């Protein structure tokens, strides 16, 4: 491994003290970065330097650092999560950058995601969409045996394709309209595909899409930027599926 | 003091049913008068909050992330066990019970483990009803895979993201209750104290992580579902925010900490690449179903490209040492075996700290597509981190801290020794003994949350009058003031070392001297060095910013301060336990590399009572009895 080769990078980072602060870009230098650093480990190093200098470190959301919790959320050089195929920003590695590069780092920007501080935004609107109907109304206990209703593998697989969404909100940040159609479509589709979710399908799609609008998410005008931004490769076919479910519900 | 786990007696297969019947009930109309706090919304807390809300209790739930969907349960990859016996390969509740007791090296309570095995089947049904897309076959039946420490196929999975799908199931049930108003969710909140009034748990003190404000919440019962503590090793497979803080604060308020030295080191994690590294990534144990573990036989081959090392020059050491379980030997055994090979100078990769996990044979037998179908996301993850293609060359693996079997002591009802304080999931100590088998933590979290606490909490609440203490009680004010004072102290030190430096240091001491192998000497070293490091921390840590704002350094400083205290207790427990069992391996007590238990002197749960800052804690014992599984040497040969 070539740990001895290190990079120096220029970072231009969005800093904003709190929700009401106007915010601005600040420039920092990241030194002694190797190709094995993850992007967030690179930021950790910059933050250590800032702390030694008595300055406020850059705050950003993160937790699992393995691409599954959906907590990390940064726009890197204009692309949510940095634009590497099927990769969250916490899984992005510095081998994708070159010595001397300048990197722009910004928070998710969308009407429904107010900035809390620096790179941290408030995504509680996504929880509200799920609360509006992203479930089957089963009770704890008193359900049928897991094999009572057969679900052939292709059906289970398709539901799983939709269920992989990590709720990061990159689709919203990537969409010119700030729409949450991919996120919502994924959950609506997962439950509409499975027999367990079909009974409530009509009510679910109406309630979830209404909530989406109430929370300030924009409309879908078929740009497909959401799919390009999605670190889990959620397919826009689930938006189409949700639209069909919506039409069905209106005529039901 | 001799502790009583209050386990029901009689024929083991009737214990839970009988106990459920004996528990008092809360009248349905009265349930809404009771407030219940649930701290943590992972599998255990999410399932508990949703189920208790549905029963009619008034629930307040808390998590430190921005949404309950992000708890670290989300990261579990491999699967969840249940005794369904769908493959007809000889499984049963009794066998799952037996495997778990044996896997835990005879250091868990029989009754608790029986209950876990018994409700395991309900969990699968529950998750299917929620819309969890478990793996299925073409006819539509649920599929199973094998996991370490079992000779039957009882593990259910959702691709390589089982924890994610189970958590999203619990999260959806929780979201439904939030919408219905039975659960109030408080996210971006960190519990920093337990409020105890007249010996009874009455509420919590939390910091609002966005505004920095201290907040108090009162309730008739508090459930801690706050996960595990292996971040005490600094580098682990846990998320960055996982900490011992909630448990530790409760411990300092009187809750006993049981078996802290039982920590699990997972055999297959991606080796560390450099010292800037912030966490380690696990590769699911399910990989050992199809991957073969080996190291070069000859030291001089270690630097070679693995594909150039001849078959005869490879040592498939797990298959050699444990012929009947082979690559599926339990975790503690597989981890120690890897360390042994590396200590012997036959490790591969940076610093010789790695062993190969090789898929070439399976790819030949099953085709690359089948392997991709089974583990594609894991191979992808491996490549993102290492820049190496696992289909083309064997993966490199090394053990890493992963899970804590120890936790707050609870009785059979999941209640700690503090009345009104319940502990669920990884945060308690109850069912895994000294070693946890793969795919049984998810099972435990959901068992505790969906199927145990809804019954046992009623048994407690039926005996207390609701709403006796409110947040205007002086004790709530005092707790807020204490937490605030500690934070002001941290902010005022303005020393020369960052929080991360201290965490790296204490983690390094723990990994070096209290990791996969421990000795009296190494533990005594830690018992000297940790208090010194703690003292330095309180003189020389540097935390910038203020307490009245979003301040991640301050959050980390608090967690590190707690780890600096807890790590000492962990070492003390490891030092007192003069035997090797499961994940606790004392080099002095071994038989040619295998753990040597001492059932005459150590067949008990060791639960520690806090006695004040820098005072020696007091050990209480709960003797373990084995009426159903014969105490035997645990062999996987
Ligand atoms: C990488 C990885 C893979 C795994 N794979 C498997 C597997 O395949 N099968 C298996 O059975 N097990 C597996 N495990 C183990 C299993 O995932 C965990 O043991 C289990 O999910 C823990 O669930 P929990 O609900 O107890 O805790 P967690 O899911 O960790 O939840 C803890 C909750 O507590 C909250 N919290 C913590 N502290 C505080 C505080 N002070 N204030 C407020 N909130 C707080 C958090 O916000 C979170 O909501 C794996 C673990 C890891 C790390
Ligand atoms: S659809 Fe993709 S981008 Fe959108 S929230 Fe889900 S995982 Fe993130
Ligand atoms: S930190 Fe969890 S997905 Fe990035």
mmCIF file of N, CA and C in Angstrom, chain A residues 1 3 17 36-37 41 48 51-52 57 59-66 68-71 86-87 93 95 117 120-121 123 127 131 134-141 143-147 150-153 157 160-161 163-167 190 194 196, chain B residues 51 54 64-67 69-70 74 84 86 125-126 128-131 136-142 159 161 164-165 171-172 175-176 179 188 239-241 273 276-279 350 373 380 384-385 387 396 450 498 500-501 542 544-545 549-550 552-553:
data_model
loop_
_atom_site.group_PDB
_atom_site.id
_atom_site.type_symbol
_atom_site.label_atom_id
_atom_site.label_comp_id
_atom_site.label_asym_id
_atom_site.label_seq_id
_atom_site.Cartn_x
_atom_site.Cartn_y
_atom_site.Cartn_z
ATOM 1 N N UNK A 1 0.835 -1.202 0.000
ATOM 2 C CA UNK A 1 0.000 0.000 0.000
ATOM 3 C C UNK A 1 0.868 1.250 0.000
ATOM 4 N N UNK A 3 0.852 4.279 1.391
ATOM 5 C CA UNK A 3 0.467 5.270 2.386
ATOM 6 C C UNK A 3 1.395 6.486 2.403
ATOM 7 N N UNK A 17 -23.943 29.038 11.007
ATOM 8 C CA UNK A 17 -24.004 28.834 12.465
ATOM 9 C C UNK A 17 -25.287 28.166 12.930
ATOM 10 N N UNK A 36 -6.340 5.975 1.015
ATOM 11 C CA UNK A 36 -7.188 5.079 1.805
ATOM 12 C C UNK A 36 -8.112 5.819 2.768
ATOM 13 N N UNK A 37 -7.905 7.117 2.951
ATOM 14 C CA UNK A 37 -8.844 7.877 3.784
ATOM 15 C C UNK A 37 -10.224 7.833 3.139
ATOM 16 N N UNK A 41 -13.251 10.676 6.851
ATOM 17 C CA UNK A 41 -11.996 10.661 7.622
ATOM 18 C C UNK A 41 -11.116 11.838 7.213
ATOM 19 N N UNK A 48 -9.696 18.153 13.176
ATOM 20 C CA UNK A 48 -8.690 18.109 14.235
ATOM 21 C C UNK A 48 -7.823 19.369 14.151
ATOM 22 N N UNK A 51 -9.710 22.318 15.483
ATOM 23 C CA UNK A 51 -9.827 22.319 16.949
ATOM 24 C C UNK A 51 -8.510 22.788 17.576
ATOM 25 N N UNK A 52 -7.377 22.255 17.069
ATOM 26 C CA UNK A 52 -6.087 22.733 17.590
ATOM 27 C C UNK A 52 -5.975 24.246 17.461
ATOM 28 N N UNK A 57 -15.068 23.231 14.604
ATOM 29 C CA UNK A 57 -14.988 22.244 13.519
ATOM 30 C C UNK A 57 -16.252 22.272 12.646
ATOM 31 N N UNK A 59 -19.451 20.829 11.201
ATOM 32 C CA UNK A 59 -20.331 19.753 11.652
ATOM 33 C C UNK A 59 -21.058 19.135 10.463
ATOM 34 N N UNK A 60 -21.168 17.824 10.525
ATOM 35 C CA UNK A 60 -21.877 17.089 9.471
ATOM 36 C C UNK A 60 -22.519 15.858 10.084
ATOM 37 N N UNK A 61 -23.624 15.418 9.508
ATOM 38 C CA UNK A 61 -24.309 14.225 9.989
ATOM 39 C C UNK A 61 -23.591 12.980 9.498
ATOM 40 N N UNK A 62 -23.479 11.987 10.363
ATOM 41 C CA UNK A 62 -22.863 10.712 9.998
ATOM 42 C C UNK A 62 -23.102 9.781 11.161
ATOM 43 N N UNK A 63 -23.093 8.494 10.951
ATOM 44 C CA UNK A 63 -23.136 7.572 12.079
ATOM 45 C C UNK A 63 -22.498 6.233 11.735
ATOM 46 N N UNK A 64 -23.135 5.455 10.841
ATOM 47 C CA UNK A 64 -22.619 4.104 10.598
ATOM 48 C C UNK A 64 -21.300 4.115 9.832
ATOM 49 N N UNK A 65 -21.135 5.079 8.962
ATOM 50 C CA UNK A 65 -19.970 5.170 8.080
ATOM 51 C C UNK A 65 -19.780 3.899 7.263
ATOM 52 N N UNK A 66 -20.858 3.214 6.969
ATOM 53 C CA UNK A 66 -20.739 2.092 6.052
ATOM 54 C C UNK A 66 -21.887 2.039 5.055
ATOM 55 N N UNK A 68 -25.255 2.601 5.254
ATOM 56 C CA UNK A 68 -26.542 1.955 5.465
ATOM 57 C C UNK A 68 -27.501 2.766 6.342
ATOM 58 N N UNK A 69 -26.980 3.641 7.217
ATOM 59 C CA UNK A 69 -27.906 4.330 8.118
ATOM 60 C C UNK A 69 -28.585 5.510 7.443
ATOM 61 N N UNK A 70 -27.971 6.025 6.372
ATOM 62 C CA UNK A 70 -28.580 7.131 5.643
ATOM 63 C C UNK A 70 -28.392 8.480 6.311
ATOM 64 N N UNK A 71 -27.525 8.541 7.297
ATOM 65 C CA UNK A 71 -27.353 9.777 8.058
ATOM 66 C C UNK A 71 -26.476 10.790 7.301
ATOM 67 N N UNK A 86 -23.765 4.428 -6.821
ATOM 68 C CA UNK A 86 -24.223 3.632 -5.673
ATOM 69 C C UNK A 86 -23.325 3.772 -4.444
ATOM 70 N N UNK A 87 -22.987 5.008 -4.097
ATOM 71 C CA UNK A 87 -22.061 5.219 -2.990
ATOM 72 C C UNK A 87 -22.533 6.393 -2.137
ATOM 73 N N UNK A 93 -14.106 7.246 -1.172
ATOM 74 C CA UNK A 93 -12.722 7.229 -0.703
ATOM 75 C C UNK A 93 -11.866 8.235 -1.465
ATOM 76 N N UNK A 95 -9.188 8.021 -2.897
ATOM 77 C CA UNK A 95 -8.513 7.600 -4.130
ATOM 78 C C UNK A 95 -9.241 8.117 -5.367
ATOM 79 N N UNK A 117 -27.252 23.410 10.844
ATOM 80 C CA UNK A 117 -25.928 24.013 11.034
ATOM 81 C C UNK A 117 -24.964 23.433 9.997
ATOM 82 N N UNK A 120 -25.497 20.108 8.188
ATOM 83 C CA UNK A 120 -26.597 19.329 8.769
ATOM 84 C C UNK A 120 -27.946 19.965 8.432
ATOM 85 N N UNK A 121 -28.846 19.152 7.899
ATOM 86 C CA UNK A 121 -30.189 19.654 7.596
ATOM 87 C C UNK A 121 -31.233 18.861 8.373
ATOM 88 N N UNK A 123 -34.306 16.626 8.208
ATOM 89 C CA UNK A 123 -35.020 15.766 7.252
ATOM 90 C C UNK A 123 -36.265 15.147 7.855
ATOM 91 N N UNK A 127 -39.686 11.491 7.661
ATOM 92 C CA UNK A 127 -40.386 10.674 8.668
ATOM 93 C C UNK A 127 -41.897 10.900 8.598
ATOM 94 N N UNK A 131 -44.928 8.304 8.359
ATOM 95 C CA UNK A 131 -46.002 8.273 9.365
ATOM 96 C C UNK A 131 -47.385 8.355 8.726
ATOM 97 N N UNK A 134 -46.646 4.677 5.598
ATOM 98 C CA UNK A 134 -45.613 3.738 5.146
ATOM 99 C C UNK A 134 -45.523 2.496 6.011
ATOM 100 N N UNK A 135 -46.647 1.802 6.186
ATOM 101 C CA UNK A 135 -46.659 0.602 7.029
ATOM 102 C C UNK A 135 -47.868 -0.248 6.677
ATOM 103 N N UNK A 136 -47.853 -1.480 7.193
ATOM 104 C CA UNK A 136 -49.074 -2.273 7.192
ATOM 105 C C UNK A 136 -49.615 -2.148 8.605
ATOM 106 N N UNK A 137 -50.928 -2.077 8.732
ATOM 107 C CA UNK A 137 -51.481 -1.845 10.075
ATOM 108 C C UNK A 137 -51.667 -3.154 10.832
ATOM 109 N N UNK A 138 -50.583 -3.916 10.976
ATOM 110 C CA UNK A 138 -50.705 -5.164 11.726
ATOM 111 C C UNK A 138 -50.401 -4.899 13.194
ATOM 112 N N UNK A 139 -50.983 -5.719 14.053
ATOM 113 C CA UNK A 139 -50.740 -5.598 15.486
ATOM 114 C C UNK A 139 -49.581 -6.486 15.884
ATOM 115 N N UNK A 140 -48.945 -6.135 17.003
ATOM 116 C CA UNK A 140 -47.915 -7.023 17.525
ATOM 117 C C UNK A 140 -48.592 -8.307 18.009
ATOM 118 N N UNK A 141 -48.104 -9.440 17.505
ATOM 119 C CA UNK A 141 -48.729 -10.725 17.852
ATOM 120 C C UNK A 141 -49.963 -10.947 16.986
ATOM 121 N N UNK A 143 -50.501 -12.606 14.241
ATOM 122 C CA UNK A 143 -50.411 -12.570 12.781
ATOM 123 C C UNK A 143 -50.226 -14.000 12.273
ATOM 124 N N UNK A 144 -50.369 -14.172 10.972
ATOM 125 C CA UNK A 144 -50.305 -15.517 10.399
ATOM 126 C C UNK A 144 -48.873 -16.027 10.308
ATOM 127 N N UNK A 145 -48.704 -17.311 10.111
ATOM 128 C CA UNK A 145 -47.384 -17.901 9.920
ATOM 129 C C UNK A 145 -46.703 -17.266 8.698
ATOM 130 N N UNK A 146 -45.391 -17.113 8.787
ATOM 131 C CA UNK A 146 -44.637 -16.461 7.719
ATOM 132 C C UNK A 146 -44.774 -17.122 6.365
ATOM 133 N N UNK A 147 -45.085 -18.407 6.360
ATOM 134 C CA UNK A 147 -45.255 -19.104 5.090
ATOM 135 C C UNK A 147 -46.719 -19.252 4.691
ATOM 136 N N UNK A 150 -47.723 -17.304 0.242
ATOM 137 C CA UNK A 150 -46.493 -17.514 -0.519
ATOM 138 C C UNK A 150 -46.183 -16.261 -1.337
ATOM 139 N N UNK A 151 -44.904 -15.942 -1.381
ATOM 140 C CA UNK A 151 -44.456 -14.785 -2.168
ATOM 141 C C UNK A 151 -43.303 -15.271 -3.035
ATOM 142 N N UNK A 152 -43.555 -15.575 -4.294
ATOM 143 C CA UNK A 152 -42.481 -16.103 -5.137
ATOM 144 C C UNK A 152 -41.280 -15.170 -5.182
ATOM 145 N N UNK A 153 -40.115 -15.768 -5.317
ATOM 146 C CA UNK A 153 -38.858 -15.027 -5.257
ATOM 147 C C UNK A 153 -38.828 -13.754 -6.105
ATOM 148 N N UNK A 157 -38.089 -10.268 -4.412
ATOM 149 C CA UNK A 157 -36.901 -9.531 -4.860
ATOM 150 C C UNK A 157 -37.252 -8.109 -5.286
ATOM 151 N N UNK A 160 -37.837 -6.034 -2.345
ATOM 152 C CA UNK A 160 -36.553 -5.734 -1.697
ATOM 153 C C UNK A 160 -35.819 -4.628 -2.462
ATOM 154 N N UNK A 161 -35.894 -4.645 -3.794
ATOM 155 C CA UNK A 161 -35.247 -3.578 -4.576
ATOM 156 C C UNK A 161 -35.750 -2.208 -4.107
ATOM 157 N N UNK A 163 -37.212 -1.667 -1.144
ATOM 158 C CA UNK A 163 -37.039 -1.509 0.303
ATOM 159 C C UNK A 163 -35.631 -1.078 0.688
ATOM 160 N N UNK A 164 -34.691 -1.134 -0.261
ATOM 161 C CA UNK A 164 -33.296 -0.824 0.074
ATOM 162 C C UNK A 164 -33.040 0.655 0.378
ATOM 163 N N UNK A 165 -34.008 1.505 0.088
ATOM 164 C CA UNK A 165 -33.857 2.949 0.350
ATOM 165 C C UNK A 165 -33.381 3.200 1.782
ATOM 166 N N UNK A 166 -32.354 4.041 1.934
ATOM 167 C CA UNK A 166 -31.846 4.332 3.270
ATOM 168 C C UNK A 166 -32.378 5.654 3.843
ATOM 169 N N UNK A 167 -33.265 6.302 3.102
ATOM 170 C CA UNK A 167 -33.883 7.514 3.631
ATOM 171 C C UNK A 167 -32.929 8.672 3.819
ATOM 172 N N UNK A 190 -42.876 -0.871 -2.437
ATOM 173 C CA UNK A 190 -42.532 -2.057 -1.640
ATOM 174 C C UNK A 190 -43.803 -2.690 -1.065
ATOM 175 N N UNK A 194 -46.081 -6.358 -2.202
ATOM 176 C CA UNK A 194 -46.262 -7.489 -1.292
ATOM 177 C C UNK A 194 -47.736 -7.689 -0.959
ATOM 178 N N UNK A 196 -49.039 -8.531 1.746
ATOM 179 C CA UNK A 196 -49.375 -8.007 3.074
ATOM 180 C C UNK A 196 -49.794 -6.540 3.028
ATOM 181 N N UNK B 51 -44.988 -1.429 20.339
ATOM 182 C CA UNK B 51 -45.900 -2.390 20.969
ATOM 183 C C UNK B 51 -46.565 -1.811 22.210
ATOM 184 N N UNK B 54 -49.154 0.675 21.163
ATOM 185 C CA UNK B 54 -50.336 -0.012 20.657
ATOM 186 C C UNK B 54 -51.199 -0.562 21.794
ATOM 187 N N UNK B 64 -30.590 9.463 19.512
ATOM 188 C CA UNK B 64 -29.649 10.567 19.277
ATOM 189 C C UNK B 64 -29.537 10.924 17.799
ATOM 190 N N UNK B 65 -29.939 10.012 16.912
ATOM 191 C CA UNK B 65 -29.886 10.332 15.480
ATOM 192 C C UNK B 65 -31.047 11.249 15.099
ATOM 193 N N UNK B 66 -31.106 11.614 13.801
ATOM 194 C CA UNK B 66 -32.180 12.518 13.382
ATOM 195 C C UNK B 66 -33.478 11.777 13.104
ATOM 196 N N UNK B 67 -33.431 10.448 13.132
ATOM 197 C CA UNK B 67 -34.647 9.676 12.890
ATOM 198 C C UNK B 67 -34.496 8.308 13.543
ATOM 199 N N UNK B 69 -35.135 5.635 12.374
ATOM 200 C CA UNK B 69 -34.771 4.619 11.386
ATOM 201 C C UNK B 69 -33.266 4.401 11.288
ATOM 202 N N UNK B 70 -32.466 5.201 11.990
ATOM 203 C CA UNK B 70 -31.025 5.124 11.767
ATOM 204 C C UNK B 70 -30.246 4.399 12.871
ATOM 205 N N UNK B 74 -29.534 -1.080 12.060
ATOM 206 C CA UNK B 74 -29.632 -0.977 10.603
ATOM 207 C C UNK B 74 -28.453 -1.649 9.902
ATOM 208 N N UNK B 84 -37.948 -22.233 13.316
ATOM 209 C CA UNK B 84 -39.089 -22.652 12.492
ATOM 210 C C UNK B 84 -38.940 -24.074 11.961
ATOM 211 N N UNK B 86 -38.248 -24.885 9.050
ATOM 212 C CA UNK B 86 -38.802 -24.992 7.693
ATOM 213 C C UNK B 86 -37.980 -25.953 6.809
ATOM 214 N N UNK B 125 -42.922 -14.274 11.856
ATOM 215 C CA UNK B 125 -44.293 -14.011 11.419
ATOM 216 C C UNK B 125 -44.615 -12.520 11.484
ATOM 217 N N UNK B 126 -44.200 -11.904 12.589
ATOM 218 C CA UNK B 126 -44.482 -10.481 12.780
ATOM 219 C C UNK B 126 -43.844 -9.644 11.663
ATOM 220 N N UNK B 128 -42.844 -10.599 8.683
ATOM 221 C CA UNK B 128 -43.479 -10.850 7.387
ATOM 222 C C UNK B 128 -44.754 -10.017 7.273
ATOM 223 N N UNK B 129 -45.536 -9.974 8.342
ATOM 224 C CA UNK B 129 -46.786 -9.209 8.316
ATOM 225 C C UNK B 129 -46.523 -7.719 8.106
ATOM 226 N N UNK B 130 -45.375 -7.254 8.574
ATOM 227 C CA UNK B 130 -45.035 -5.826 8.406
ATOM 228 C C UNK B 130 -44.576 -5.509 6.992
ATOM 229 N N UNK B 131 -44.293 -6.542 6.215
ATOM 230 C CA UNK B 131 -43.796 -6.290 4.863
ATOM 231 C C UNK B 131 -42.282 -6.353 4.747
ATOM 232 N N UNK B 136 -36.776 -15.481 -0.347
ATOM 233 C CA UNK B 136 -37.716 -16.594 -0.564
ATOM 234 C C UNK B 136 -37.283 -17.407 -1.767
ATOM 235 N N UNK B 137 -37.872 -18.588 -1.895
ATOM 236 C CA UNK B 137 -37.552 -19.402 -3.066
ATOM 237 C C UNK B 137 -38.595 -19.158 -4.170
ATOM 238 N N UNK B 138 -38.433 -19.839 -5.298
ATOM 239 C CA UNK B 138 -39.309 -19.544 -6.428
ATOM 240 C C UNK B 138 -40.755 -19.930 -6.168
ATOM 241 N N UNK B 139 -40.958 -20.910 -5.289
ATOM 242 C CA UNK B 139 -42.329 -21.283 -4.959
ATOM 243 C C UNK B 139 -42.962 -20.274 -4.002
ATOM 244 N N UNK B 140 -42.111 -19.448 -3.376
ATOM 245 C CA UNK B 140 -42.643 -18.440 -2.477
ATOM 246 C C UNK B 140 -42.402 -18.693 -1.004
ATOM 247 N N UNK B 141 -41.727 -19.802 -0.685
ATOM 248 C CA UNK B 141 -41.452 -20.112 0.721
ATOM 249 C C UNK B 141 -40.224 -19.359 1.227
ATOM 250 N N UNK B 142 -40.219 -19.102 2.524
ATOM 251 C CA UNK B 142 -39.091 -18.406 3.152
ATOM 252 C C UNK B 142 -37.822 -19.253 3.047
ATOM 253 N N UNK B 159 -31.500 -10.186 1.756
ATOM 254 C CA UNK B 159 -30.197 -9.972 1.088
ATOM 255 C C UNK B 159 -29.110 -9.838 2.146
ATOM 256 N N UNK B 161 -28.897 -7.219 4.011
ATOM 257 C CA UNK B 161 -29.350 -6.061 4.784
ATOM 258 C C UNK B 161 -30.462 -6.447 5.743
ATOM 259 N N UNK B 164 -31.309 -3.854 8.460
ATOM 260 C CA UNK B 164 -31.997 -2.696 7.889
ATOM 261 C C UNK B 164 -33.483 -3.005 7.723
ATOM 262 N N UNK B 165 -33.782 -4.153 7.133
ATOM 263 C CA UNK B 165 -35.182 -4.442 6.844
ATOM 264 C C UNK B 165 -35.985 -4.691 8.122
ATOM 265 N N UNK B 171 -39.578 0.378 12.640
ATOM 266 C CA UNK B 171 -39.758 1.820 12.437
ATOM 267 C C UNK B 171 -41.133 2.111 11.833
ATOM 268 N N UNK B 172 -41.600 1.256 10.942
ATOM 269 C CA UNK B 172 -42.904 1.506 10.340
ATOM 270 C C UNK B 172 -44.002 1.314 11.389
ATOM 271 N N UNK B 175 -43.821 4.330 13.473
ATOM 272 C CA UNK B 175 -44.362 5.503 12.775
ATOM 273 C C UNK B 175 -45.888 5.503 12.838
ATOM 274 N N UNK B 176 -46.452 4.315 12.739
ATOM 275 C CA UNK B 176 -47.909 4.217 12.810
ATOM 276 C C UNK B 176 -48.408 4.703 14.164
ATOM 277 N N UNK B 179 -48.134 8.483 14.482
ATOM 278 C CA UNK B 179 -49.256 9.120 13.796
ATOM 279 C C UNK B 179 -50.527 9.043 14.655
ATOM 280 N N UNK B 188 -32.715 13.440 17.885
ATOM 281 C CA UNK B 188 -31.584 14.320 18.206
ATOM 282 C C UNK B 188 -31.586 14.709 19.681
ATOM 283 N N UNK B 239 -21.435 2.016 15.104
ATOM 284 C CA UNK B 239 -21.530 3.347 14.519
ATOM 285 C C UNK B 239 -20.769 4.343 15.388
ATOM 286 N N UNK B 240 -20.466 5.500 14.803
ATOM 287 C CA UNK B 240 -19.652 6.483 15.511
ATOM 288 C C UNK B 240 -20.324 6.948 16.807
ATOM 289 N N UNK B 241 -21.644 6.993 16.825
ATOM 290 C CA UNK B 241 -22.343 7.541 17.991
ATOM 291 C C UNK B 241 -22.643 6.516 19.077
ATOM 292 N N UNK B 273 -6.535 0.091 7.804
ATOM 293 C CA UNK B 273 -5.590 0.546 6.778
ATOM 294 C C UNK B 273 -4.614 1.601 7.291
ATOM 295 N N UNK B 276 -5.476 7.007 10.923
ATOM 296 C CA UNK B 276 -6.524 8.019 10.837
ATOM 297 C C UNK B 276 -7.892 7.347 10.860
ATOM 298 N N UNK B 277 -7.896 5.999 10.772
ATOM 299 C CA UNK B 277 -9.148 5.295 10.550
ATOM 300 C C UNK B 277 -10.141 5.530 11.673
ATOM 301 N N UNK B 278 -11.422 5.687 11.315
ATOM 302 C CA UNK B 278 -12.422 6.041 12.311
ATOM 303 C C UNK B 278 -13.286 4.867 12.724
ATOM 304 N N UNK B 279 -13.391 3.855 11.871
ATOM 305 C CA UNK B 279 -14.194 2.687 12.268
ATOM 306 C C UNK B 279 -13.812 1.494 11.413
ATOM 307 N N UNK B 350 -1.256 -5.423 5.312
ATOM 308 C CA UNK B 350 -0.490 -4.454 6.105
ATOM 309 C C UNK B 350 -0.244 -4.941 7.526
ATOM 310 N N UNK B 373 -25.291 -13.011 -6.300
ATOM 311 C CA UNK B 373 -26.687 -12.978 -5.850
ATOM 312 C C UNK B 373 -26.741 -13.073 -4.323
ATOM 313 N N UNK B 380 -19.268 -5.551 -2.978
ATOM 314 C CA UNK B 380 -19.214 -4.146 -3.394
ATOM 315 C C UNK B 380 -18.609 -3.282 -2.293
ATOM 316 N N UNK B 384 -15.198 -1.021 -2.337
ATOM 317 C CA UNK B 384 -15.180 0.424 -2.097
ATOM 318 C C UNK B 384 -14.112 0.789 -1.075
ATOM 319 N N UNK B 385 -13.957 -0.059 -0.066
ATOM 320 C CA UNK B 385 -13.032 0.275 1.009
ATOM 321 C C UNK B 385 -11.596 -0.086 0.644
ATOM 322 N N UNK B 387 -10.447 -1.272 -2.548
ATOM 323 C CA UNK B 387 -10.078 -1.172 -3.955
ATOM 324 C C UNK B 387 -9.641 -2.537 -4.506
ATOM 325 N N UNK B 396 -9.213 -9.983 2.328
ATOM 326 C CA UNK B 396 -8.411 -10.013 3.558
ATOM 327 C C UNK B 396 -9.325 -9.671 4.737
ATOM 328 N N UNK B 450 -40.888 -6.840 21.140
ATOM 329 C CA UNK B 450 -42.255 -7.199 20.725
ATOM 330 C C UNK B 450 -42.944 -8.127 21.714
ATOM 331 N N UNK B 498 -7.188 16.688 21.638
ATOM 332 C CA UNK B 498 -8.587 16.601 21.225
ATOM 333 C C UNK B 498 -9.235 15.354 21.819
ATOM 334 N N UNK B 500 -10.743 13.016 20.231
ATOM 335 C CA UNK B 500 -10.375 11.833 19.455
ATOM 336 C C UNK B 500 -9.054 11.245 19.923
ATOM 337 N N UNK B 501 -8.115 12.110 20.259
ATOM 338 C CA UNK B 501 -6.825 11.591 20.726
ATOM 339 C C UNK B 501 -6.998 10.751 21.981
ATOM 340 N N UNK B 542 -9.425 19.345 24.929
ATOM 341 C CA UNK B 542 -9.812 20.618 24.309
ATOM 342 C C UNK B 542 -11.133 20.437 23.587
ATOM 343 N N UNK B 544 -14.029 22.836 21.802
ATOM 344 C CA UNK B 544 -14.335 24.207 21.398
ATOM 345 C C UNK B 544 -15.842 24.440 21.420
ATOM 346 N N UNK B 545 -16.238 25.692 21.207
ATOM 347 C CA UNK B 545 -17.661 26.034 21.117
ATOM 348 C C UNK B 545 -18.314 26.133 22.480
ATOM 349 N N UNK B 549 -25.473 25.123 21.860
ATOM 350 C CA UNK B 549 -25.586 25.030 20.406
ATOM 351 C C UNK B 549 -25.311 23.588 19.995
ATOM 352 N N UNK B 550 -25.492 23.310 18.722
ATOM 353 C CA UNK B 550 -25.135 21.987 18.226
ATOM 354 C C UNK B 550 -23.622 21.873 18.309
ATOM 355 N N UNK B 552 -20.821 18.866 18.279
ATOM 356 C CA UNK B 552 -20.475 17.439 18.208
ATOM 357 C C UNK B 552 -19.254 17.101 19.049
ATOM 358 N N UNK B 553 -18.332 18.051 19.213
ATOM 359 C CA UNK B 553 -17.159 17.775 20.052
ATOM 360 C C UNK B 553 -17.577 17.546 21.492
#
